[in-house]
XYZ file of C-alpha atoms in Angstrom:
132
model
C 191.220 -16.947 139.155
C 192.693 -15.583 142.372
C 193.099 -18.187 145.102
C 190.973 -16.816 147.952
C 191.893 -17.630 151.553
C 189.711 -17.763 154.664
C 191.058 -17.121 158.164
C 189.372 -18.153 161.397
C 190.687 -17.330 164.859
C 189.609 -19.014 168.074
C 190.868 -18.903 171.658
C 190.701 -21.999 173.858
C 190.963 -22.491 177.588
C 193.569 -25.233 177.144
C 197.307 -25.831 176.933
C 199.306 -25.712 173.713
C 199.861 -29.470 174.005
C 196.130 -30.199 174.381
C 195.207 -28.197 171.275
C 198.181 -29.593 169.308
C 197.139 -33.159 170.132
C 193.601 -32.506 168.867
C 195.184 -31.799 165.449
C 197.959 -34.405 165.447
C 196.826 -37.630 167.127
C 194.359 -40.349 166.166
C 192.288 -39.864 169.336
C 192.398 -36.085 168.992
C 191.288 -35.995 165.362
C 188.575 -38.591 165.879
C 187.185 -36.562 168.805
C 186.157 -33.539 166.727
C 186.845 -33.746 162.984
C 183.850 -33.685 160.652
C 180.419 -32.117 160.482
C 177.380 -33.150 162.548
C 175.966 -36.469 161.370
C 179.429 -37.927 160.671
C 182.362 -39.330 162.588
C 185.952 -39.897 161.517
C 187.980 -43.107 161.648
C 191.725 -42.424 161.341
C 193.495 -45.239 159.458
C 197.041 -43.831 159.476
C 198.854 -40.729 160.606
C 202.480 -39.976 159.683
C 203.195 -36.561 161.177
C 206.163 -35.348 159.114
C 206.559 -33.245 155.966
C 205.355 -35.479 153.111
C 203.593 -37.787 155.579
C 199.923 -38.663 155.233
C 196.799 -38.610 157.346
C 194.385 -41.200 155.953
C 190.889 -41.341 157.351
C 187.282 -42.214 156.575
C 184.407 -39.760 157.010
C 181.453 -41.959 157.998
C 177.801 -40.926 158.144
C 176.404 -42.056 161.480
C 173.067 -40.351 162.121
C 169.906 -41.828 160.588
C 169.092 -38.510 158.900
C 172.555 -38.160 157.362
C 172.641 -41.776 156.197
C 169.198 -41.375 154.590
C 170.271 -38.133 152.874
C 173.491 -39.661 151.520
C 171.627 -42.689 150.147
C 168.842 -40.559 148.656
C 171.435 -38.403 146.850
C 173.307 -41.471 145.574
C 176.367 -40.668 147.674
C 178.407 -43.155 149.710
C 177.883 -43.160 153.474
C 181.651 -43.512 153.990
C 184.353 -41.618 152.105
C 188.124 -42.128 152.294
C 190.174 -38.931 152.644
C 193.848 -37.963 152.383
C 195.857 -35.133 153.879
C 199.522 -34.565 153.031
C 201.531 -32.712 155.665
C 203.703 -29.890 154.278
C 205.286 -28.243 157.310
C 205.297 -29.080 161.003
C 206.641 -27.028 163.894
C 205.579 -28.882 167.048
C 203.133 -26.959 169.256
C 203.219 -23.979 166.844
C 202.436 -24.648 163.176
C 200.865 -27.333 161.020
C 200.530 -26.916 157.248
C 198.847 -29.485 155.048
C 197.118 -30.145 151.752
C 193.714 -31.855 151.885
C 192.591 -33.619 148.711
C 188.976 -32.576 148.086
C 187.786 -35.450 145.915
C 184.431 -36.091 147.576
C 182.222 -33.432 146.004
C 179.787 -34.796 143.398
C 180.207 -33.059 140.035
C 183.393 -31.218 141.079
C 186.856 -32.269 139.847
C 189.305 -33.173 142.644
C 191.509 -30.356 143.918
C 193.802 -29.584 146.868
C 192.841 -27.317 149.758
C 195.917 -25.803 151.426
C 195.563 -25.220 155.180
C 197.786 -23.679 157.861
C 197.089 -23.983 161.584
C 199.095 -21.791 163.968
C 198.980 -21.931 167.743
C 200.272 -19.406 170.249
C 200.077 -18.959 173.977
C 197.768 -16.066 174.911
C 198.083 -15.736 178.667
C 196.448 -18.816 180.173
C 194.741 -19.625 176.870
C 195.741 -20.778 173.387
C 195.016 -18.708 170.292
C 194.503 -20.804 167.163
C 194.553 -19.269 163.693
C 193.282 -21.453 160.852
C 193.882 -20.237 157.288
C 192.701 -22.271 154.307
C 191.817 -22.065 150.628
C 188.227 -21.177 149.832
C 186.510 -24.305 148.558
C 184.191 -24.595 145.563
C-alpha cells in the first residue's frame, strides 16, 4: 500500500519565533494541541533528534467525557512523539506513535513542519502521513 501524505499550509500574523514556540515548548503545545473537548498536559519535552515529547490527551468537556466512557475508552491517553530532525525556526520532523485508536494496531505517523518568513507573516507547511 502506498503511503499517502497530506499537506496543509497556513499563514499566521506572527513571528517565526512565536510560531516555533507553539510547536516546541510546553506552554506552546498545551495552548493549542488536541481536538475540541480535550486538553494536553506535557510531561516531558526533549527537543533534539531522538528526543521525546511525552504528553497526555485529557477529555475535559462533559460531552467528551460522557462519550469516551460510553464507548469504553479512557478519558486520558498517554502519547509519544519522537523527534527526527530539528532546524530551529525552520523545520521540525517527528514520528507520532498512533496507539490510541480502538481496534487499530499501533503505527507511526511521520510529520514535517516547515516555517518560512512571508513578508510580515509566517507561512507554515504541515505534511503528514494519512492516518487510518
